[in-house]
Amino acid sequence: METELVERLRGVYRDLHAHPELSFQERRTAGVAATWLQELGYEVIESVGTTGVAGVLHNGAGPTVLLRADMDALPVEEATGLPYASEVDGVMHACGHDMHVTCLLGAAAVLADSRGEWSGTVTVVLQPAEELAQGAAAMVADRLFERIPRPDVVLGQHVAPIPAGVIGLRPGPAFAATDSLRVTLHGAGGHGSRPETTVDPVVMAAATVLRLQGIVAREVSGNDTAVVTVGALNAGTKNNIIPDDAELLLSVRTFDPAVRTRVLAAIERIVRAEAQASGAPEEPRIEATESAPAVINDPAAVERTRGALARVVGAERVIDPGPVTGSEDVGVLAAAAGAPLVFWLLGGADPAAFVGASSPQELARVVAGLPSNHSPRYAPVEEPTIGVGVAALSAAARQWLA
Ligand code: ZN
Ligand code: ZN
């Protein structure tokens, strides 16, 4: 890559990192991306699904490739001490989406500059609100695929605390499906000294929480994976008042769509049955607040792309990271486009931390000790992360273009 482009991208990265924006508020970031793409000659569509940006580069007959990045930051107070740390109180690019935008803009430039060497159409999508698992769906609902050509493949990457210069690529289920639920259990409150006049939602909630633990233990096969976490249980104000209601907040992670369906159905069955067993005066309310399907990489498309990634970092540095219980909504774009998905992990951790760690076990031990995505100390190294991220995206795209 030309050193001038590398220098410009480092400036973009530092600027985005210093100016993080929360989900669905990525106006400045979207503006930076739109201007960059326009200067390269892309047709640019802005404000797709609130702040989303799409760019299209037509270059003769051939396949269409979609490259995707997410733009949002998190409500985290940065503690990296970096000279380009966040200038916004309580907001930080703690998930590395600034790196995703930077690498995508770099790849857009590399592909535009090399357009004499390929033919087809490159589309780039910068989506809002990945952290809410809502941004991809918002762009699709705003007619994204009526406004840009439908792609033959969707490509993207997520920076992770594996060594910079290493790429994690896994066919099949790669990131878990996520479902966040809010459950409201209705009881009938009263004086704590007279429980016989009430229906106690605290006991109802406690029974429900314990019973939910049986789903993964007793209803999911030992060969499958699922997580059901009750992350919050809210009820009551004082020791001698039995409240009217109790609220549970659940996080559910699954990889197999059939397991997901079964787990969600089991949650609903248990919540309703426990309410009935308690004599609840009203049916409980179950609301899905956030949801994204599992990231399922198309095995044939992964194999087709693997060679391009191996040429960037070396075949021995394209590793299988195992299934990730974190979640991503990039699969929503691929599903809506009816295209195969290839989504990989981009190493961002300082390679110096891994000196002497050669076995997968040693590698995993070092990774476990490093700040992870969403940590206030998460700080991918700029190089070689940016260079590899740009090269990986552009090489993968070229693999699919004519
Ligand atoms: Zn995140
Ligand atoms: Zn992320």
Tab-separated table of N, CA and C and ligand atoms in Angstrom, residues 68 70 72 74 94-97 100 130-131 158-159 175 327-328 343 373-374, ligand 2:
chain	number	residue	atom	x	y	z
A	68	ARG	N	-18.698	-4.248	4.325
A	68	ARG	CA	-19.486	-3.620	5.384
A	68	ARG	C	-18.620	-3.227	6.578
A	70	ASP	N	-19.313	-1.140	10.593
A	70	ASP	CA	-20.252	-0.477	11.507
A	70	ASP	C	-19.565	0.755	12.102
A	72	ASP	N	-20.778	2.752	15.139
A	72	ASP	CA	-21.143	3.305	16.449
A	72	ASP	C	-20.126	3.006	17.548
A	74	LEU	N	-19.541	3.272	22.107
A	74	LEU	CA	-20.231	2.752	23.293
A	74	LEU	C	-20.236	3.774	24.431
A	94	ALA	N	-14.944	1.678	22.055
A	94	ALA	CA	-14.386	0.567	22.832
A	94	ALA	C	-14.556	-0.764	22.112
A	95	CYS	N	-15.264	-0.764	20.982
A	95	CYS	CA	-15.436	-2.019	20.244
A	95	CYS	C	-14.634	-1.997	18.942
A	96	GLY	N	-13.933	-0.892	18.672
A	96	GLY	CA	-13.078	-0.849	17.486
A	96	GLY	C	-13.803	-0.570	16.188
A	97	HIS	N	-15.023	-0.047	16.243
A	97	HIS	CA	-15.744	0.221	14.990
A	97	HIS	C	-15.071	1.349	14.202
A	100	HIS	N	-12.936	-0.404	11.921
A	100	HIS	CA	-13.687	-0.981	10.794
A	100	HIS	C	-13.936	0.074	9.710
A	130	GLU	N	-24.701	-0.973	15.403
A	130	GLU	CA	-24.453	-2.414	15.547
A	130	GLU	C	-24.600	-2.824	17.001
A	131	GLU	N	-24.188	-1.935	17.918
A	131	GLU	CA	-24.216	-2.293	19.346
A	131	GLU	C	-25.629	-2.530	19.858
A	158	HIS	N	-14.218	-7.893	12.038
A	158	HIS	CA	-14.310	-7.283	13.362
A	158	HIS	C	-12.967	-7.387	14.049
A	159	VAL	N	-12.467	-6.256	14.520
A	159	VAL	CA	-11.176	-6.255	15.203
A	159	VAL	C	-11.330	-6.949	16.561
A	175	PHE	N	-20.405	-16.274	15.044
A	175	PHE	CA	-20.816	-15.446	16.181
A	175	PHE	C	-22.223	-15.892	16.585
A	327	SER	N	-21.962	-11.233	19.649
A	327	SER	CA	-22.937	-11.223	18.559
A	327	SER	C	-22.711	-10.042	17.638
A	328	GLU	N	-23.332	-10.108	16.467
A	328	GLU	CA	-23.118	-9.149	15.386
A	328	GLU	C	-24.369	-9.145	14.517
A	343	PHE	N	-17.308	-13.321	7.210
A	343	PHE	CA	-17.015	-12.318	8.234
A	343	PHE	C	-15.892	-12.875	9.103
A	373	ASN	N	-12.657	-6.169	23.719
A	373	ASN	CA	-13.626	-5.221	23.195
A	373	ASN	C	-14.621	-4.880	24.321
A	374	HIS	N	-15.024	-3.623	24.379
A	374	HIS	CA	-15.963	-3.055	25.358
A	374	HIS	C	-15.252	-2.660	26.661
B	2	ZN	ZN	-18.392	-4.456	17.599
